[in-house]
Short mmCIF file of N, CA and C in Angstrom, two decimals:
data_model
loop_
_atom_site.label_atom_id
_atom_site.label_comp_id
_atom_site.label_asym_id
_atom_site.label_seq_id
_atom_site.Cartn_x
_atom_site.Cartn_y
_atom_site.Cartn_z
N ARG A 1 85.96 96.03 115.84
CA ARG A 1 86.07 95.30 114.45
C ARG A 1 87.92 94.80 115.32
N ASP A 2 88.36 93.45 114.91
CA ASP A 2 89.65 92.68 115.98
C ASP A 2 90.27 93.13 114.15
N VAL A 3 91.47 93.09 114.62
CA VAL A 3 92.65 92.56 113.40
C VAL A 3 93.65 92.51 113.85
N TRP A 4 93.97 91.05 112.73
CA TRP A 4 95.71 89.80 112.93
C TRP A 4 95.80 90.38 111.58
N VAL A 5 97.55 90.41 112.94
CA VAL A 5 98.13 90.69 111.44
C VAL A 5 98.78 89.23 111.61
N TYR A 6 99.82 88.51 110.46
CA TYR A 6 100.81 87.31 110.92
C TYR A 6 102.21 87.61 109.97
N ALA A 7 103.14 87.26 109.78
CA ALA A 7 104.50 87.29 109.63
C ALA A 7 104.43 85.90 108.63
N ASP A 8 103.26 85.74 108.41
CA ASP A 8 103.82 83.94 107.28
C ASP A 8 103.79 84.70 106.24
N HIS A 9 104.35 83.41 105.25
CA HIS A 9 104.95 82.99 104.20
C HIS A 9 105.20 81.89 103.53
N VAL A 10 105.20 82.27 102.01
CA VAL A 10 105.13 81.08 101.02
C VAL A 10 106.17 81.25 100.30
N GLU A 11 106.93 80.36 100.51
CA GLU A 11 108.24 80.49 98.84
C GLU A 11 108.08 78.94 98.31
N VAL A 12 108.73 79.80 96.98
CA VAL A 12 108.44 78.10 95.52
C VAL A 12 109.88 78.48 95.53
N GLU A 13 110.85 77.25 95.88
CA GLU A 13 112.60 76.97 95.65
C GLU A 13 112.83 77.01 94.64
N ARG A 14 114.07 77.64 94.61
CA ARG A 14 115.08 78.30 93.30
C ARG A 14 115.83 76.67 93.34
N ILE A 15 115.23 75.50 91.79
CA ILE A 15 115.97 74.64 91.70
C ILE A 15 116.70 74.54 90.26
N ALA A 16 117.76 73.65 90.16
CA ALA A 16 118.96 73.84 89.10
C ALA A 16 118.41 72.37 88.34
N ALA A 17 118.16 72.31 86.71
CA ALA A 17 118.03 71.60 86.15
C ALA A 17 118.57 70.97 84.80
N LEU A 18 118.75 70.50 84.04
CA LEU A 18 119.26 70.28 82.84
C LEU A 18 118.21 70.16 82.13
N ALA A 19 118.20 70.40 80.73
CA ALA A 19 117.33 70.40 79.43
C ALA A 19 116.77 68.77 79.63
N GLY A 20 115.75 68.56 79.32
CA GLY A 20 115.35 67.16 78.76
C GLY A 20 115.04 66.48 79.70
N ASP A 21 115.85 66.88 81.61
CA ASP A 21 115.61 66.11 82.64
C ASP A 21 113.54 66.03 82.92
N ARG A 22 113.09 64.92 84.00
CA ARG A 22 112.26 64.96 84.35
C ARG A 22 111.48 64.66 85.67
N LEU A 23 111.14 64.96 86.09
CA LEU A 23 110.53 64.99 87.32
C LEU A 23 111.18 65.64 87.81
N VAL A 24 111.79 66.39 87.16
CA VAL A 24 112.55 68.40 88.54
C VAL A 24 111.35 68.82 89.78
N ARG A 25 112.32 68.23 91.13
CA ARG A 25 110.87 68.55 91.79
C ARG A 25 111.45 69.61 92.72
N VAL A 26 110.13 70.85 92.54
CA VAL A 26 109.48 71.79 93.40
C VAL A 26 109.20 71.40 94.41
N PRO A 27 109.93 72.15 95.32
CA PRO A 27 108.94 72.84 96.80
C PRO A 27 108.71 73.91 97.03
N ILE A 28 107.26 73.55 97.67
CA ILE A 28 106.68 74.97 97.90
C ILE A 28 106.45 74.73 99.68
N THR A 29 107.36 75.51 100.17
CA THR A 29 107.46 75.88 101.70
C THR A 29 106.36 76.72 101.86
N ALA A 30 106.22 76.88 103.49
CA ALA A 30 105.63 77.78 103.61
C ALA A 30 105.69 77.72 105.42
N ASN A 31 105.42 78.92 105.95
CA ASN A 31 104.74 78.94 107.47
C ASN A 31 103.63 79.69 108.04
N ASN A 32 103.24 78.97 108.96
CA ASN A 32 101.50 79.68 108.98
C ASN A 32 101.80 79.96 110.88
N SER A 33 101.65 80.95 110.63
CA SER A 33 101.34 80.99 112.61
C SER A 33 100.46 80.86 113.36
N VAL A 34 99.15 80.57 112.41
CA VAL A 34 97.99 79.61 113.63
C VAL A 34 97.64 78.69 112.18
N PRO A 35 96.62 77.79 113.20
CA PRO A 35 95.74 76.50 111.99
C PRO A 35 95.12 76.82 110.89
N VAL A 36 95.96 77.02 109.71
CA VAL A 36 95.22 76.73 108.18
C VAL A 36 94.15 75.75 107.74
N ASP A 37 92.93 76.33 107.14
CA ASP A 37 92.05 74.82 106.74
C ASP A 37 91.90 74.65 105.47
N ARG A 38 92.64 75.69 104.45
CA ARG A 38 92.68 75.36 103.35
C ARG A 38 93.93 76.57 102.43
N VAL A 39 94.37 76.39 101.70
CA VAL A 39 95.29 77.17 100.64
C VAL A 39 95.30 77.41 99.54
N ASP A 40 95.15 78.19 98.86
CA ASP A 40 94.69 78.31 97.62
C ASP A 40 96.21 79.11 96.82
N LEU A 41 96.84 77.95 95.88
CA LEU A 41 98.48 78.83 95.55
C LEU A 41 98.07 79.33 94.07
N PRO A 42 98.07 80.39 93.47
CA PRO A 42 97.85 80.63 91.66
C PRO A 42 99.07 80.44 91.39
N LEU A 43 99.35 79.58 90.31
CA LEU A 43 100.82 78.90 90.25
C LEU A 43 100.67 79.56 88.99
N HIS A 44 102.15 80.29 88.75
CA HIS A 44 102.17 80.17 87.06
C HIS A 44 104.13 80.09 86.47
N TRP A 45 104.43 78.83 85.25
CA TRP A 45 105.19 78.42 85.86
C TRP A 45 105.94 78.62 83.92
N ASN A 46 104.93 79.90 83.44
CA ASN A 46 105.09 80.15 81.61
C ASN A 46 106.85 80.52 81.28
N GLY A 47 107.83 80.60 80.81
CA GLY A 47 109.27 80.83 80.47
C GLY A 47 109.37 79.90 79.69
N PRO A 48 110.97 79.88 79.19
CA PRO A 48 112.50 79.74 78.05
C PRO A 48 112.23 78.31 78.24
N ALA A 49 112.24 77.87 79.63
CA ALA A 49 112.69 76.13 79.80
C ALA A 49 111.41 75.11 79.18
N GLU A 50 110.19 75.94 78.76
CA GLU A 50 109.17 74.80 78.73
C GLU A 50 109.41 74.60 79.20
N LEU A 51 108.00 74.16 80.80
CA LEU A 51 108.67 73.48 81.60
C LEU A 51 107.01 73.17 81.67
N THR A 52 106.58 71.26 81.22
CA THR A 52 105.58 70.81 81.63
C THR A 52 105.36 70.15 82.99
N LEU A 53 104.00 70.64 83.52
CA LEU A 53 103.91 70.08 85.14
C LEU A 53 103.48 68.59 85.20
N ASP A 54 104.05 68.21 85.64
CA ASP A 54 103.47 66.23 85.63
C ASP A 54 102.71 65.91 87.15
N SER A 55 102.69 66.35 87.45
CA SER A 55 102.01 65.79 88.41
C SER A 55 102.46 66.52 90.02
N VAL A 56 101.89 67.02 91.24
CA VAL A 56 101.83 67.52 92.37
C VAL A 56 101.82 66.17 93.22
N SER A 57 103.22 66.28 94.11
CA SER A 57 102.49 65.59 95.28
C SER A 57 102.64 66.19 97.68
N THR A 58 101.90 65.59 97.93
CA THR A 58 101.80 65.98 99.43
C THR A 58 102.56 64.88 100.02
N VAL A 59 103.07 64.03 99.81
CA VAL A 59 103.25 62.59 100.48
C VAL A 59 104.08 62.66 101.25
N GLY A 60 103.95 62.43 102.73
CA GLY A 60 105.11 62.58 103.64
C GLY A 60 105.53 64.43 103.81
N LEU A 61 104.64 65.56 103.94
CA LEU A 61 104.75 66.44 103.97
C LEU A 61 103.80 66.95 104.85
N ARG A 62 104.36 68.34 104.97
CA ARG A 62 103.32 68.95 105.93
C ARG A 62 101.94 69.06 105.75
N SER A 63 101.47 69.08 104.32
CA SER A 63 99.70 69.13 104.25
C SER A 63 99.28 67.86 104.01
N ALA A 64 99.82 66.62 103.83
CA ALA A 64 99.98 65.75 103.83
C ALA A 64 98.87 64.67 104.67
N SER A 65 97.80 65.14 105.68
CA SER A 65 96.40 65.25 106.44
C SER A 65 95.16 65.43 105.13
N PHE A 66 95.71 67.02 104.30
CA PHE A 66 94.23 67.22 103.65
C PHE A 66 94.62 66.16 102.32
N PRO A 67 92.87 65.89 101.97
CA PRO A 67 92.81 65.36 101.08
C PRO A 67 94.11 65.79 99.66
N SER A 68 93.66 64.86 98.91
CA SER A 68 94.37 65.49 97.88
C SER A 68 94.44 66.34 97.07
N PRO A 69 95.52 66.89 96.90
CA PRO A 69 95.27 68.08 95.72
C PRO A 69 94.40 68.64 94.61
N ARG A 70 93.73 69.86 95.08
CA ARG A 70 92.42 70.02 93.31
C ARG A 70 93.31 71.14 92.68
N TRP A 71 93.12 70.45 91.29
CA TRP A 71 92.80 71.61 90.56
C TRP A 71 91.52 73.05 90.68
N LEU A 72 91.41 73.87 90.37
CA LEU A 72 90.78 74.45 90.47
C LEU A 72 90.66 75.36 89.45
N ASP A 73 91.65 75.29 88.36
CA ASP A 73 92.00 76.15 87.22
C ASP A 73 93.59 75.40 86.65
N LEU A 74 93.71 74.46 85.55
CA LEU A 74 94.55 74.04 85.34
C LEU A 74 94.87 74.92 83.42
N ASP A 75 95.68 75.42 83.27
CA ASP A 75 95.73 76.22 82.14
C ASP A 75 97.23 75.76 81.03
N ALA A 76 97.18 74.30 81.02
CA ALA A 76 98.70 74.14 80.38
C ALA A 76 99.02 74.63 79.09
N THR A 77 98.25 75.24 78.42
CA THR A 77 98.31 76.38 77.24
C THR A 77 99.75 77.95 77.61
N ASN A 78 98.99 77.89 78.47
CA ASN A 78 99.25 79.14 79.45
C ASN A 78 100.46 79.12 80.62
N ARG A 79 100.31 77.39 80.88
CA ARG A 79 101.23 76.79 82.00
C ARG A 79 100.87 78.07 82.67
N ARG A 80 99.51 78.25 83.64
CA ARG A 80 98.87 77.84 84.74
C ARG A 80 98.08 77.53 85.53
N GLY A 81 97.96 77.66 86.58
CA GLY A 81 97.17 76.55 87.88
C GLY A 81 97.13 77.12 88.58
N CYS A 82 95.14 76.45 88.89
CA CYS A 82 95.28 77.68 90.92
C CYS A 82 94.78 75.74 91.37
N LEU A 83 96.06 75.97 92.09
CA LEU A 83 95.85 74.37 93.48
C LEU A 83 95.61 74.73 94.62
N ARG A 84 94.58 73.88 94.55
CA ARG A 84 93.70 74.22 96.71
C ARG A 84 94.21 73.30 96.95
N LEU A 85 94.79 72.91 98.53
CA LEU A 85 95.17 72.14 99.47
C LEU A 85 93.79 72.65 100.37
N TRP A 86 93.10 71.62 101.37
CA TRP A 86 92.22 71.89 102.38
C TRP A 86 91.87 70.66 102.45
N THR A 87 91.28 70.84 103.61
CA THR A 87 91.37 69.85 105.00
C THR A 87 90.18 69.68 105.25
N VAL A 88 89.25 68.61 106.01
CA VAL A 88 88.11 68.06 106.87
C VAL A 88 88.60 67.55 107.62
N ASP A 89 87.10 67.68 108.57
CA ASP A 89 87.09 66.52 109.44
C ASP A 89 88.32 67.48 110.54
N SER A 90 87.72 69.05 110.56
CA SER A 90 89.18 69.69 111.31
C SER A 90 90.17 69.34 111.13
N LEU A 91 90.79 69.12 110.19
CA LEU A 91 92.23 68.79 110.48
C LEU A 91 93.74 70.13 110.03
N ALA A 92 92.74 71.11 110.96
CA ALA A 92 93.82 71.72 110.73
C ALA A 92 95.23 72.18 110.22
N MET A 93 96.10 72.77 109.33
CA MET A 93 97.85 72.47 109.71
C MET A 93 97.63 73.11 110.07
N GLN A 94 98.63 72.77 111.73
CA GLN A 94 99.20 73.30 112.76
C GLN A 94 100.58 74.17 112.27
N PRO A 95 100.33 75.65 112.79
CA PRO A 95 101.40 76.66 113.05
C PRO A 95 102.80 75.71 112.75
N ASP A 96 103.37 75.81 111.96
CA ASP A 96 104.91 75.40 111.71
C ASP A 96 105.38 75.66 110.99
N GLU A 97 106.73 75.13 110.20
CA GLU A 97 107.42 75.41 108.87
C GLU A 97 107.95 74.41 108.10
N GLY A 98 107.46 74.73 106.93
CA GLY A 98 108.17 73.17 106.17
C GLY A 98 107.17 73.11 104.34
N VAL A 99 107.59 71.83 103.81
CA VAL A 99 107.27 72.01 102.05
C VAL A 99 105.71 71.53 103.20
N LEU A 100 105.17 72.26 101.71
CA LEU A 100 103.70 72.15 101.51
C LEU A 100 102.82 71.26 100.79
N VAL A 101 103.91 71.25 99.14
CA VAL A 101 103.99 70.29 98.14
C VAL A 101 104.85 70.46 97.34
N HIS A 102 105.34 69.87 97.17
CA HIS A 102 106.20 69.18 95.73
C HIS A 102 105.14 69.22 94.50
N LEU A 103 105.96 70.44 93.45
CA LEU A 103 105.80 70.39 91.96
C LEU A 103 106.74 69.23 91.31
N LEU A 104 105.81 68.82 90.25
CA LEU A 104 106.97 67.86 89.65
C LEU A 104 106.82 67.98 87.91
N PHE A 105 108.45 68.91 87.23
CA PHE A 105 108.27 69.07 86.34
C PHE A 105 109.21 68.33 85.03
N SER A 106 108.69 68.45 83.77
CA SER A 106 109.51 68.18 83.06
C SER A 106 110.02 69.15 81.95
N VAL A 107 111.66 69.66 81.48
CA VAL A 107 112.37 70.03 80.99
C VAL A 107 112.24 70.26 79.34
N ASP A 108 110.88 70.57 78.37
CA ASP A 108 110.94 70.01 77.35
C ASP A 108 111.96 71.08 76.59
N SER A 109 112.59 72.06 76.93
CA SER A 109 113.44 72.44 76.63
C SER A 109 114.65 71.90 76.24
N ASP A 110 115.64 72.44 75.24
CA ASP A 110 117.11 72.09 74.38
C ASP A 110 118.35 73.03 75.17
N LEU A 111 117.56 74.18 75.79
CA LEU A 111 118.85 75.75 76.07
C LEU A 111 119.20 74.68 76.54
N SER A 112 121.03 75.57 76.77
CA SER A 112 121.67 74.77 77.58
C SER A 112 121.93 76.69 79.24
N PHE A 113 120.91 77.44 78.74
CA PHE A 113 120.91 78.64 79.72
C PHE A 113 119.67 78.86 79.65
N ALA A 114 119.31 78.80 80.61
CA ALA A 114 117.35 80.07 81.30
C ALA A 114 117.31 79.53 82.32
N ASP A 115 116.06 80.65 82.68
CA ASP A 115 115.73 80.56 84.00
C ASP A 115 113.96 80.77 83.25
N ASN A 116 113.62 79.86 84.56
CA ASN A 116 112.32 79.91 84.73
C ASN A 116 111.49 80.45 86.01
N ASP A 117 110.97 81.15 85.19
CA ASP A 117 110.16 81.95 86.68
C ASP A 117 109.08 80.78 87.42
N ILE A 118 108.53 80.45 89.05
CA ILE A 118 107.85 80.16 88.31
C ILE A 118 107.34 80.65 90.20
N ARG A 119 106.42 81.53 89.79
CA ARG A 119 105.71 82.45 90.71
C ARG A 119 104.25 82.30 90.93
N LEU A 120 104.01 83.00 92.29
CA LEU A 120 102.90 82.95 93.08
C LEU A 120 101.36 83.95 92.52
N GLU A 121 101.30 84.38 91.28
CA GLU A 121 100.87 85.65 91.49
C GLU A 121 98.74 85.26 90.82
N ASP A 122 98.11 86.39 91.88
CA ASP A 122 96.91 85.78 91.99
C ASP A 122 96.41 86.19 90.11
N TYR A 123 95.20 85.60 89.59
CA TYR A 123 94.72 85.73 88.15
C TYR A 123 93.39 85.43 87.93
N GLY A 124 92.50 86.06 87.09
CA GLY A 124 91.26 85.71 87.01
C GLY A 124 90.42 85.45 88.84
N ALA A 125 89.81 84.71 89.17
CA ALA A 125 89.11 84.36 90.54
C ALA A 125 90.09 83.40 91.52
N CYS A 126 91.75 83.06 91.10
CA CYS A 126 92.29 81.86 91.76
C CYS A 126 93.28 83.58 92.75
N GLN A 127 93.19 83.27 94.01
CA GLN A 127 93.66 84.58 95.01
C GLN A 127 94.57 83.54 95.51
N LEU A 128 95.35 83.70 95.32
CA LEU A 128 96.78 83.17 96.81
C LEU A 128 95.91 83.46 98.47
N GLN A 129 95.96 82.82 99.10
CA GLN A 129 95.10 82.99 100.06
C GLN A 129 95.46 81.29 101.30
N PHE A 130 95.83 81.79 102.17
CA PHE A 130 95.11 81.15 103.60
C PHE A 130 94.54 81.46 104.08
N VAL A 131 93.32 79.80 104.26
CA VAL A 131 91.87 79.87 105.19
C VAL A 131 92.12 79.82 106.28
N THR A 132 91.80 81.38 108.05
CA THR A 132 91.74 80.17 109.14
C THR A 132 90.21 80.36 109.10
N ASP A 133 89.59 79.56 110.37
CA ASP A 133 88.83 79.78 111.18
C ASP A 133 88.82 81.38 110.99
N ARG A 134 88.87 82.67 111.61
CA ARG A 134 89.51 83.69 111.53
C ARG A 134 88.77 84.16 110.05
N GLY A 135 89.18 83.78 108.78
CA GLY A 135 88.84 83.74 107.42
C GLY A 135 90.18 83.89 106.86
N PRO A 136 90.18 84.30 106.11
CA PRO A 136 91.31 84.11 105.34
C PRO A 136 92.75 85.28 105.31
N TYR A 137 93.27 85.00 104.70
CA TYR A 137 95.01 86.36 104.53
C TYR A 137 96.05 85.51 103.63
N VAL A 138 96.83 86.97 103.49
CA VAL A 138 97.26 86.23 102.15
C VAL A 138 99.01 86.61 103.03
N PRO A 139 99.93 85.37 102.53
CA PRO A 139 101.04 85.70 102.95
C PRO A 139 102.38 85.83 102.19
N HIS A 140 103.22 86.53 103.16
CA HIS A 140 104.10 87.03 102.09
C HIS A 140 104.93 85.95 101.01
N VAL A 141 104.73 86.55 99.75
CA VAL A 141 105.59 85.66 98.74
C VAL A 141 107.04 85.54 98.27
N ILE A 142 108.17 84.62 98.39
CA ILE A 142 108.91 84.56 97.77
C ILE A 142 108.65 83.56 96.44
N ASP A 143 108.68 84.13 95.73
CA ASP A 143 108.63 83.05 94.18
C ASP A 143 110.50 82.69 94.05
N GLY A 144 109.80 81.53 93.47
CA GLY A 144 111.21 80.66 92.68
C GLY A 144 111.69 80.35 90.95
N SER A 145 112.42 79.66 91.09
CA SER A 145 112.78 79.13 89.41
C SER A 145 113.36 77.87 89.43
N VAL A 146 113.16 77.55 88.36
CA VAL A 146 114.21 76.33 87.94
C VAL A 146 115.12 76.99 87.09
N SER A 147 116.36 76.98 87.21
CA SER A 147 117.42 77.17 86.08
C SER A 147 117.80 76.72 85.32
N ILE A 148 118.26 76.43 84.17
CA ILE A 148 119.03 74.64 82.81
C ILE A 148 119.70 75.91 82.85
N ARG A 149 121.32 74.38 83.65
CA ARG A 149 122.40 74.56 83.45
C ARG A 149 123.07 73.48 82.50
N GLU A 150 124.34 73.56 81.50
CA GLU A 150 124.75 73.07 81.65
C GLU A 150 125.36 71.48 81.93
N GLU A 151 125.81 72.32 83.72
CA GLU A 151 125.85 70.47 84.56
C GLU A 151 125.22 71.54 85.75
N TYR A 152 124.95 70.25 86.75
CA TYR A 152 124.67 71.02 87.73
C TYR A 152 125.64 71.71 89.10
N ILE A 153 125.71 72.31 89.71
CA ILE A 153 127.00 72.80 90.95
C ILE A 153 126.56 71.84 92.34
N TYR A 154 127.31 71.35 92.66
CA TYR A 154 126.56 70.52 93.99
C TYR A 154 127.14 71.51 95.22
N ARG A 155 126.64 71.76 95.93
CA ARG A 155 126.98 72.15 97.09
C ARG A 155 127.13 71.47 98.22
N PRO A 156 127.64 71.81 99.43
CA PRO A 156 127.87 70.65 100.52
C PRO A 156 126.32 70.38 101.20
N SER A 157 125.56 71.24 100.87
CA SER A 157 124.21 70.53 101.05
C SER A 157 123.59 69.56 101.04
N GLY A 158 124.04 69.15 99.62
CA GLY A 158 123.67 68.07 98.58
C GLY A 158 123.03 68.47 97.66
N ARG A 159 122.37 69.85 98.11
CA ARG A 159 121.09 70.10 97.13
C ARG A 159 121.99 70.57 95.76
N ARG A 160 121.53 70.74 94.19
CA ARG A 160 121.77 71.25 93.19
C ARG A 160 121.25 72.53 93.43
N GLN A 161 121.81 73.03 92.79
CA GLN A 161 122.45 74.67 92.72
C GLN A 161 122.67 75.28 91.46
N PRO A 162 121.55 75.93 90.56
CA PRO A 162 122.42 76.12 89.87
C PRO A 162 123.73 77.35 89.52
#
């Protein structure tokens, strides 16, 4: 029996926002070293910033060739969901690195300072996995957050940082 080992990862970026912000874009990036036919992302965003998930987008991203993302489970009360990205017609996501999906949140809290983790963590039947023609595997996870601050700090890269 063959054993395959990959050094792939999936990362939720750390983003800064203000209380009351709408459409706060949180990128989820990934690298994959083999073609991937399906990605299952168990997401958790419960925390003090009272984030509301407004939508997800794959437009112009690595997963743009996949059909519309599908929620296998979406629990607004507990602020978690299981997002599936999959391919049709053998259009696997080729080995590369970049943004898979943007999560778009509203910040419903009026707090001046808060850190709201956004985690990729299995729950129930929803398990983080990349599925290939060789079978599923679990990439390394780097969790992110939305940090609420009284004001943005701008870095030379042009990205807002907490």
